[in-house]
Amino acid sequence: MDSTLERLRRFLPSIFRKRRPHSRITMPTPKALPLHKVIMVGSGGVGKSALTLQFMYDEFVEDYEPTKADSYRKKITLDGEEVQIDILDTAGQEDYAAIRDNYFRSGEGFLCVFSITEQESFATTTEFREQILRVKCDKTEDMIPFLLVGNKADLDEKRQVSVEEATSRATGWKVPYVETSAKTRENVDKSFYDLMRKIREQKARENQKQNGKGKKPKDPGGRPKRKCVIL
Ligand SMILES: Nc1nc2c(ncn2[C@@H]2O[C@H](COP(=O)(O)OP(=O)(O)OP(=O)(O)O)[C@@H](O)[C@H]2O)c(=O)[nH]1
Ligand SMILES: [Mg+2]
């Protein structure tokens, strides 16, 4: 009996070879899509939610319902590449100001919105920008993707903020200025897509820097990098 087995083992070695626990055929794992995190900031009533809902669902919401915080996710094609956008629509109302820091920290790019019909909302953009720079204190200004957005462009007859005034502030901050209307959809897609391109560029720069570790990074100019102080 033993010798028969031995003979078989010699002639048919494959039968006795140990089986692998798993098959060699593997299913392709779906590649995670790049995710870009956008934060909507600006004072109450300027149209952050209206812009977000117009971008997400192609609809204009007439009613004003102050937001606490809402998040949205959408799969889109950005310059031929499938990506996901995460939008965090924050509260402009002062009652929620205390929770903004945490939201801002998680953002990769910012749409800073004011209403062209309200001078005060334009003035407040400075405070929002300062808060973002404070929270993102491990980055220099030029490392933070940011767009200044003048919304309600359809209400030109009620305009309180001129294009020149807004452009001049944006130029001072070295960021783009774009006028939108959540009502007519003017420049709504452009704002989100332009910001995502900036986020993508910034991520590529950061990856490049990581891959070229050891090399001294060039001074990107602008504000020097600061250390964060956790209060
Ligand atoms: N005509 C016009 N009205 C707008 C536009 N965008 C928003 N509105 C209106 O302005 C009001 C406030 O808009 P919201 O999008 O809720 O404002 P918000 O910035 O999200 O406000 P908070 O959530 O309180 O921070 C609503 O009645 C909107 O319908 C716009 O582009 N044109
Ligand atoms: Mg809102």
CSV table of C-alpha atoms and ligand atoms in Angstrom, one decimal:
chain,number,residue,atom,x,y,z
A,1,MET,CA,0.0,0.0,0.0
A,2,ASP,CA,2.8,2.4,1.0
A,3,SER,CA,4.7,1.6,-2.1
A,4,THR,CA,1.7,2.3,-4.3
A,5,LEU,CA,1.2,5.6,-2.7
A,6,GLU,CA,4.9,6.3,-3.1
A,7,ARG,CA,4.7,5.5,-6.8
A,8,LEU,CA,1.7,7.7,-7.3
A,9,ARG,CA,3.4,10.6,-5.5
A,10,ARG,CA,6.3,10.3,-8.0
A,11,PHE,CA,4.2,10.2,-11.1
A,12,LEU,CA,1.5,12.6,-10.2
A,13,PRO,CA,3.2,15.1,-8.0
A,14,SER,CA,0.6,17.8,-8.7
A,15,ILE,CA,-2.1,15.9,-6.8
A,16,PHE,CA,0.0,15.9,-3.7
A,17,ARG,CA,1.1,19.5,-3.9
A,18,LYS,CA,-0.4,21.6,-1.2
A,19,ARG,CA,-3.3,23.7,-2.3
A,20,ARG,CA,-3.0,27.4,-1.9
A,21,PRO,CA,-5.6,28.7,0.5
A,22,HIS,CA,-6.8,31.4,-2.0
A,23,SER,CA,-7.3,31.4,-5.7
A,24,ARG,CA,-4.8,33.4,-7.7
A,25,ILE,CA,-7.7,35.1,-9.6
A,26,THR,CA,-8.5,38.3,-7.7
A,27,MET,CA,-11.2,40.7,-8.4
A,28,PRO,CA,-10.1,44.2,-9.2
A,29,THR,CA,-10.7,46.4,-6.1
A,30,PRO,CA,-12.5,49.7,-7.0
A,31,LYS,CA,-10.1,52.6,-6.8
A,32,ALA,CA,-11.2,55.2,-4.3
A,33,LEU,CA,-11.9,58.5,-6.1
A,34,PRO,CA,-10.0,61.6,-5.1
A,35,LEU,CA,-12.1,63.6,-2.6
A,36,HIS,CA,-12.0,67.4,-2.4
A,37,LYS,CA,-13.4,69.1,0.7
A,38,VAL,CA,-15.0,72.4,0.2
A,39,ILE,CA,-16.3,74.7,3.0
A,40,MET,CA,-18.9,77.4,2.4
A,41,VAL,CA,-18.2,80.5,4.6
A,42,GLY,CA,-19.8,83.9,4.9
A,43,SER,CA,-22.3,85.8,6.9
A,44,GLY,CA,-26.0,84.9,7.3
A,45,GLY,CA,-28.3,85.2,4.3
A,46,VAL,CA,-25.7,85.7,1.6
A,47,GLY,CA,-26.7,82.6,-0.3
A,48,LYS,CA,-24.2,79.9,0.8
A,49,SER,CA,-27.0,77.3,1.0
A,50,ALA,CA,-28.7,78.5,-2.2
A,51,LEU,CA,-25.4,78.2,-4.1
A,52,THR,CA,-24.8,74.7,-2.7
A,53,LEU,CA,-28.3,73.5,-3.5
A,54,GLN,CA,-28.1,75.0,-7.0
A,55,PHE,CA,-24.8,73.2,-7.6
A,56,MET,CA,-26.0,69.9,-6.1
A,57,TYR,CA,-29.6,69.6,-7.4
A,58,ASP,CA,-30.0,72.4,-10.0
A,59,GLU,CA,-32.7,74.2,-8.0
A,60,PHE,CA,-33.1,77.6,-6.4
A,61,VAL,CA,-34.5,77.8,-2.9
A,62,GLU,CA,-36.5,81.0,-2.4
A,63,ASP,CA,-37.1,80.6,1.4
A,64,TYR,CA,-34.5,81.6,3.9
A,65,GLU,CA,-33.9,78.9,6.5
A,66,PRO,CA,-30.7,79.7,8.5
A,67,THR,CA,-28.3,76.7,8.4
A,68,LYS,CA,-26.6,75.1,11.4
A,69,ALA,CA,-24.3,72.9,9.3
A,70,ASP,CA,-25.1,70.6,6.4
A,71,SER,CA,-22.8,68.4,4.3
A,72,TYR,CA,-23.2,67.1,0.8
A,73,ARG,CA,-21.2,64.8,-1.4
A,74,LYS,CA,-21.3,64.5,-5.2
A,75,LYS,CA,-19.4,62.6,-7.8
A,76,ILE,CA,-18.3,64.8,-10.7
A,77,THR,CA,-15.9,64.8,-13.7
A,78,LEU,CA,-13.2,67.4,-13.3
A,79,ASP,CA,-11.2,67.9,-16.5
A,80,GLY,CA,-11.8,64.3,-17.5
A,81,GLU,CA,-11.1,62.8,-14.1
A,82,GLU,CA,-13.8,61.4,-11.8
A,83,VAL,CA,-13.6,62.9,-8.4
A,84,GLN,CA,-15.9,63.5,-5.4
A,85,ILE,CA,-16.7,66.8,-3.8
A,86,ASP,CA,-17.6,67.1,-0.2
A,87,ILE,CA,-19.3,70.4,0.6
A,88,LEU,CA,-19.8,71.6,4.1
A,89,ASP,CA,-22.3,74.4,4.2
A,90,THR,CA,-21.7,76.3,7.5
A,91,ALA,CA,-23.8,78.7,9.5
A,92,GLY,CA,-23.3,82.4,8.8
A,93,GLN,CA,-25.4,83.4,11.8
A,94,GLU,CA,-23.3,84.6,14.7
A,95,ASP,CA,-25.0,82.1,17.2
A,96,TYR,CA,-23.0,79.3,15.6
A,97,ALA,CA,-19.6,81.2,15.4
A,98,ALA,CA,-18.1,79.1,18.1
A,99,ILE,CA,-18.3,75.8,16.2
A,100,ARG,CA,-16.7,77.2,13.0
A,101,ASP,CA,-13.0,76.5,14.0
A,102,ASN,CA,-13.5,72.8,13.8
A,103,TYR,CA,-15.3,73.0,10.4
A,104,PHE,CA,-12.6,75.2,9.0
A,105,ARG,CA,-9.9,72.9,10.1
A,106,SER,CA,-11.3,70.0,8.1
A,107,GLY,CA,-11.6,72.1,4.9
A,108,GLU,CA,-9.2,71.8,1.9
A,109,GLY,CA,-10.7,74.8,0.1
A,110,PHE,CA,-13.0,77.7,0.9
A,111,LEU,CA,-15.7,79.6,-1.0
A,112,CYS,CA,-16.0,82.9,1.0
A,113,VAL,CA,-19.4,84.3,0.0
A,114,PHE,CA,-20.9,87.8,0.5
A,115,SER,CA,-23.9,89.4,-1.1
A,116,ILE,CA,-23.3,92.2,-3.6
A,117,THR,CA,-26.4,93.8,-2.2
A,118,GLU,CA,-25.1,94.0,1.4
A,119,GLN,CA,-22.0,96.0,2.2
A,120,GLU,CA,-21.8,94.6,5.7
A,121,SER,CA,-21.5,91.0,4.4
A,122,PHE,CA,-18.6,92.2,2.3
A,123,ALA,CA,-16.9,93.7,5.3
A,124,THR,CA,-17.3,90.4,7.2
A,125,THR,CA,-15.3,88.5,4.6
A,126,THR,CA,-12.2,89.9,6.2
A,127,GLU,CA,-13.0,88.3,9.5
A,128,PHE,CA,-13.8,85.0,7.9
A,129,ARG,CA,-10.5,85.0,6.0
A,130,GLU,CA,-8.6,85.8,9.2
A,131,GLN,CA,-10.4,83.0,11.1
A,132,ILE,CA,-9.4,80.6,8.3
A,133,LEU,CA,-5.8,81.7,8.4
A,134,ARG,CA,-5.7,81.4,12.1
A,135,VAL,CA,-7.2,77.9,12.1
A,136,LYS,CA,-4.9,76.8,9.2
A,137,CYS,CA,-1.9,78.3,10.9
A,138,ASP,CA,0.4,75.5,9.7
A,139,LYS,CA,0.0,76.7,6.1
A,140,THR,CA,1.0,79.9,4.4
A,141,GLU,CA,-1.8,82.0,2.7
A,142,ASP,CA,-0.8,80.8,-0.8
A,143,MET,CA,-1.3,77.1,0.4
A,144,ILE,CA,-5.0,77.6,1.1
A,145,PRO,CA,-7.3,77.3,-1.9
A,146,PHE,CA,-9.8,80.2,-1.6
A,147,LEU,CA,-12.2,82.1,-3.8
A,148,LEU,CA,-14.0,85.3,-3.0
A,149,VAL,CA,-17.6,85.1,-4.2
A,150,GLY,CA,-20.0,88.0,-4.7
A,151,ASN,CA,-23.4,86.4,-4.8
A,152,LYS,CA,-26.9,87.7,-5.8
A,153,ALA,CA,-25.5,89.1,-9.0
A,154,ASP,CA,-29.0,89.0,-10.5
A,155,LEU,CA,-29.9,91.9,-8.1
A,156,ASP,CA,-27.6,94.4,-9.8
A,157,GLU,CA,-30.1,97.3,-9.2
A,158,LYS,CA,-29.6,96.7,-5.4
A,159,ARG,CA,-25.8,96.5,-5.7
A,160,GLN,CA,-23.9,98.0,-2.7
A,161,VAL,CA,-20.5,96.5,-3.4
A,162,SER,CA,-18.8,97.4,-6.7
A,163,VAL,CA,-16.9,95.0,-8.9
A,164,GLU,CA,-13.8,97.2,-8.5
A,165,GLU,CA,-14.0,97.2,-4.7
A,166,ALA,CA,-14.3,93.4,-4.5
A,167,THR,CA,-11.6,92.8,-7.2
A,168,SER,CA,-9.2,95.0,-5.3
A,169,ARG,CA,-9.7,93.0,-2.1
A,170,ALA,CA,-9.3,89.7,-3.9
A,171,THR,CA,-6.1,91.0,-5.6
A,172,GLY,CA,-4.8,92.0,-2.2
A,173,TRP,CA,-5.4,88.5,-1.0
A,174,LYS,CA,-4.0,87.0,-4.2
A,175,VAL,CA,-7.2,85.0,-4.8
A,176,PRO,CA,-9.7,85.0,-7.6
A,177,TYR,CA,-13.0,87.0,-7.4
A,178,VAL,CA,-16.1,85.7,-9.1
A,179,GLU,CA,-19.7,87.0,-9.1
A,180,THR,CA,-22.5,84.4,-8.9
A,181,SER,CA,-26.2,84.1,-8.8
A,182,ALA,CA,-27.7,81.1,-7.1
A,183,LYS,CA,-31.0,82.2,-8.7
A,184,THR,CA,-29.9,82.3,-12.4
A,185,ARG,CA,-27.1,79.7,-11.9
A,186,GLU,CA,-24.5,82.2,-13.2
A,187,ASN,CA,-21.0,81.1,-12.4
A,188,VAL,CA,-22.2,78.5,-9.9
A,189,ASP,CA,-20.4,75.5,-11.5
A,190,LYS,CA,-17.4,77.7,-12.3
A,191,SER,CA,-16.9,78.6,-8.6
A,192,PHE,CA,-17.0,75.0,-7.4
A,193,TYR,CA,-14.9,73.7,-10.3
A,194,ASP,CA,-12.3,76.5,-10.1
A,195,LEU,CA,-11.9,75.9,-6.4
A,196,MET,CA,-11.5,72.1,-6.9
A,197,ARG,CA,-8.8,72.8,-9.4
A,198,LYS,CA,-7.0,74.9,-6.9
A,199,ILE,CA,-7.4,72.1,-4.2
A,200,ARG,CA,-6.0,69.5,-6.7
A,201,GLU,CA,-3.0,71.7,-7.5
A,202,GLN,CA,-2.3,72.3,-3.9
A,203,LYS,CA,-2.5,68.5,-3.1
A,204,ALA,CA,-0.1,67.8,-6.0
A,205,ARG,CA,2.4,70.4,-4.7
A,206,GLU,CA,2.2,68.9,-1.2
A,207,ASN,CA,2.7,65.4,-2.6
A,208,GLN,CA,5.7,66.6,-4.7
A,209,LYS,CA,7.2,68.2,-1.6
A,210,GLN,CA,6.8,64.9,0.4
A,211,ASN,CA,8.4,62.9,-2.4
A,212,GLY,CA,11.3,65.3,-2.6
A,213,LYS,CA,11.9,65.1,1.2
A,214,GLY,CA,15.3,66.3,2.3
A,215,LYS,CA,15.3,69.1,-0.3
A,216,LYS,CA,14.9,72.5,1.2
A,217,PRO,CA,11.5,73.9,-0.1
A,218,LYS,CA,11.6,77.2,-1.9
A,219,ASP,CA,10.1,80.1,0.0
A,220,PRO,CA,6.7,80.3,-1.6
A,221,GLY,CA,6.5,84.0,-0.7
A,222,GLY,CA,3.7,85.8,1.1
A,223,ARG,CA,3.1,85.1,4.8
A,224,PRO,CA,5.8,83.1,6.6
A,225,LYS,CA,4.8,79.7,7.9
A,226,ARG,CA,3.8,79.9,11.6
A,227,LYS,CA,3.5,77.5,14.4
A,228,CYS,CA,0.0,76.7,15.7
A,229,VAL,CA,-0.9,77.6,19.2
A,230,ILE,CA,-3.7,75.4,20.6
A,231,LEU,CA,-5.7,77.5,23.0
B,1,LIG,N1,-32.1,87.0,-5.8
B,1,LIG,C1,-31.3,86.1,-5.2
B,1,LIG,N2,-31.6,85.6,-4.0
B,1,LIG,C2,-30.7,84.8,-3.4
B,1,LIG,C3,-29.5,84.3,-4.1
B,1,LIG,N3,-28.9,83.5,-3.3
B,1,LIG,C4,-29.7,83.4,-2.2
B,1,LIG,N4,-30.8,84.1,-2.2
B,1,LIG,C5,-31.8,84.2,-1.2
B,1,LIG,O1,-31.3,84.8,-0.1
B,1,LIG,C6,-31.8,84.1,1.1
B,1,LIG,C7,-30.7,83.5,2.0
B,1,LIG,O2,-30.1,82.5,1.2
B,1,LIG,P1,-29.4,81.3,2.0
B,1,LIG,O3,-28.7,80.5,0.9
B,1,LIG,O4,-30.3,80.6,2.9
B,1,LIG,O5,-28.3,82.1,2.8
B,1,LIG,P2,-27.1,81.4,3.7
B,1,LIG,O6,-25.9,82.2,3.4
B,1,LIG,O7,-27.1,80.0,3.6
B,1,LIG,O8,-27.5,81.8,5.2
B,1,LIG,P3,-27.1,81.1,6.6
B,1,LIG,O9,-27.5,79.7,6.5
B,1,LIG,O10,-27.9,81.8,7.7
B,1,LIG,O11,-25.7,81.3,6.8
B,1,LIG,C8,-32.8,83.1,0.6
B,1,LIG,O12,-34.1,83.7,0.6
B,1,LIG,C9,-32.4,82.9,-0.9
B,1,LIG,O13,-33.5,82.5,-1.7
B,1,LIG,C10,-29.2,84.9,-5.4
B,1,LIG,O14,-28.2,84.6,-6.0
B,1,LIG,N5,-30.2,85.8,-5.9
B,2,MG,MG,-27.4,78.5,4.9
